[in-house]
Amino acid sequence: YIYFYQPKSYKKIVKKLNKMNINKVHVFYGSHTNDFDSNNKLYVKKVKKIFKQHNIDFIRSTTNDPDKDFILMSNSKIFIKSGGGYSRLIAALVTKKGNKVIIPDN
């Protein structure tokens, strides 16, 4: 499994979002540990920069409660999938509701 996509994958996503006239994204992210290390911070910074370069607001929406975040993400009209199991479950729910799932590198 791919648990995360390289930041360059998001260049394709922002082009799709621009074509759909999407100008903001709510981003949920965290860590399985209490240590959100410098590599994680750098990754988020790179992805945020890509969205900003394409005039898409990057809004950090994490509630710090995985269950609440799951519910919020499951109700997305458009969900950008990552590679983990949590994201796969959310993508399945979003699809089942008839909403759109965007998969990086597709």
Coordinates of C-alpha atoms in Angstrom, one line a residue:
Y1 CA 0.0 0.0 0.0
I2 CA 0.9 3.6 -0.6
Y3 CA 0.3 5.4 2.7
F4 CA 1.0 8.9 1.3
Y5 CA 1.6 10.4 -2.0
Q6 CA 4.6 12.5 -3.0
P7 CA 3.8 16.3 -2.9
K8 CA 4.2 16.5 -6.7
S9 CA 1.1 14.3 -7.0
Y10 CA -0.9 17.2 -5.7
K11 CA 0.0 19.2 -8.8
K12 CA -2.4 17.0 -10.8
I13 CA -5.0 17.4 -8.1
V14 CA -4.9 21.2 -8.1
K15 CA -5.4 21.3 -11.8
K16 CA -8.5 19.1 -11.5
L17 CA -9.8 21.4 -8.7
N18 CA -9.1 24.5 -10.7
K19 CA -11.2 23.0 -13.6
M20 CA -14.0 22.4 -11.1
N21 CA -13.8 26.0 -9.8
I22 CA -12.8 24.8 -6.3
N23 CA -10.9 27.5 -4.5
K24 CA -10.4 26.0 -1.0
V25 CA -9.7 22.7 0.6
H26 CA -10.2 21.6 4.1
V27 CA -7.2 19.5 5.1
F28 CA -7.2 16.9 7.9
Y29 CA -3.9 15.5 9.0
G30 CA -2.3 14.1 12.1
S31 CA 0.0 11.4 13.4
H32 CA -0.5 8.0 15.0
T33 CA 1.9 9.2 17.7
N34 CA 2.2 12.3 19.8
D35 CA 5.3 13.2 17.8
F36 CA 4.4 15.2 14.6
D37 CA 8.0 15.4 13.6
S38 CA 9.8 17.8 11.3
N39 CA 9.5 15.4 8.2
N40 CA 5.7 15.5 8.6
K41 CA 5.7 19.3 9.0
L42 CA 7.9 19.6 5.9
Y43 CA 5.5 17.4 3.9
V44 CA 2.5 19.4 4.9
K45 CA 4.3 22.7 4.1
K46 CA 5.2 21.4 0.6
V47 CA 1.6 20.3 -0.1
K48 CA 0.2 23.6 1.2
K49 CA 2.6 25.5 -1.0
I50 CA 1.3 23.7 -4.1
F51 CA -2.3 24.5 -3.3
K52 CA -1.4 28.2 -2.6
Q53 CA 0.5 28.4 -5.9
H54 CA -2.8 27.4 -7.7
N55 CA -4.9 29.9 -5.7
I56 CA -6.6 27.3 -3.6
D57 CA -6.9 28.1 0.1
F58 CA -5.5 25.4 2.4
I59 CA -7.6 25.3 5.5
R60 CA -6.5 23.1 8.4
S61 CA -9.7 21.5 9.7
T62 CA -8.5 18.8 12.0
T63 CA -10.5 18.6 15.3
N64 CA -7.9 16.4 17.0
D65 CA -10.6 13.8 17.5
P66 CA -10.2 11.0 14.9
D67 CA -13.9 10.0 15.2
K68 CA -15.1 13.6 14.5
D69 CA -12.6 14.0 11.7
F70 CA -13.8 10.7 10.2
I71 CA -17.5 11.9 10.2
L72 CA -16.6 15.3 8.7
M73 CA -14.5 13.7 5.9
S74 CA -17.1 11.0 5.2
N75 CA -19.5 13.8 4.4
S76 CA -17.3 15.4 1.8
K77 CA -18.7 16.4 -1.5
I78 CA -15.2 16.0 -2.9
F79 CA -12.7 13.9 -1.1
I80 CA -9.0 13.7 -1.9
K81 CA -7.8 10.2 -1.0
S82 CA -4.5 9.4 0.7
G83 CA -3.1 5.9 0.9
G84 CA -3.9 4.7 4.4
G85 CA -6.8 2.4 5.5
Y86 CA -8.6 5.3 7.2
S87 CA -8.7 7.2 3.9
R88 CA -9.8 4.1 2.0
L89 CA -12.8 3.7 4.4
I90 CA -13.7 7.4 4.0
A91 CA -13.4 7.2 0.2
A92 CA -15.8 4.2 0.2
L93 CA -18.3 6.1 2.2
V94 CA -18.0 9.2 0.0
T95 CA -18.5 7.1 -3.1
K96 CA -21.5 5.3 -1.6
K97 CA -23.1 8.6 -1.0
G98 CA -22.6 9.5 -4.7
N99 CA -20.0 12.1 -4.1
K100 CA -16.6 12.4 -5.8
V101 CA -13.3 10.9 -4.7
I102 CA -10.0 12.2 -6.3
I103 CA -7.1 9.8 -6.2
P104 CA -3.6 11.2 -6.6
D105 CA -1.7 10.0 -9.6
N106 CA -4.9 9.1 -11.5

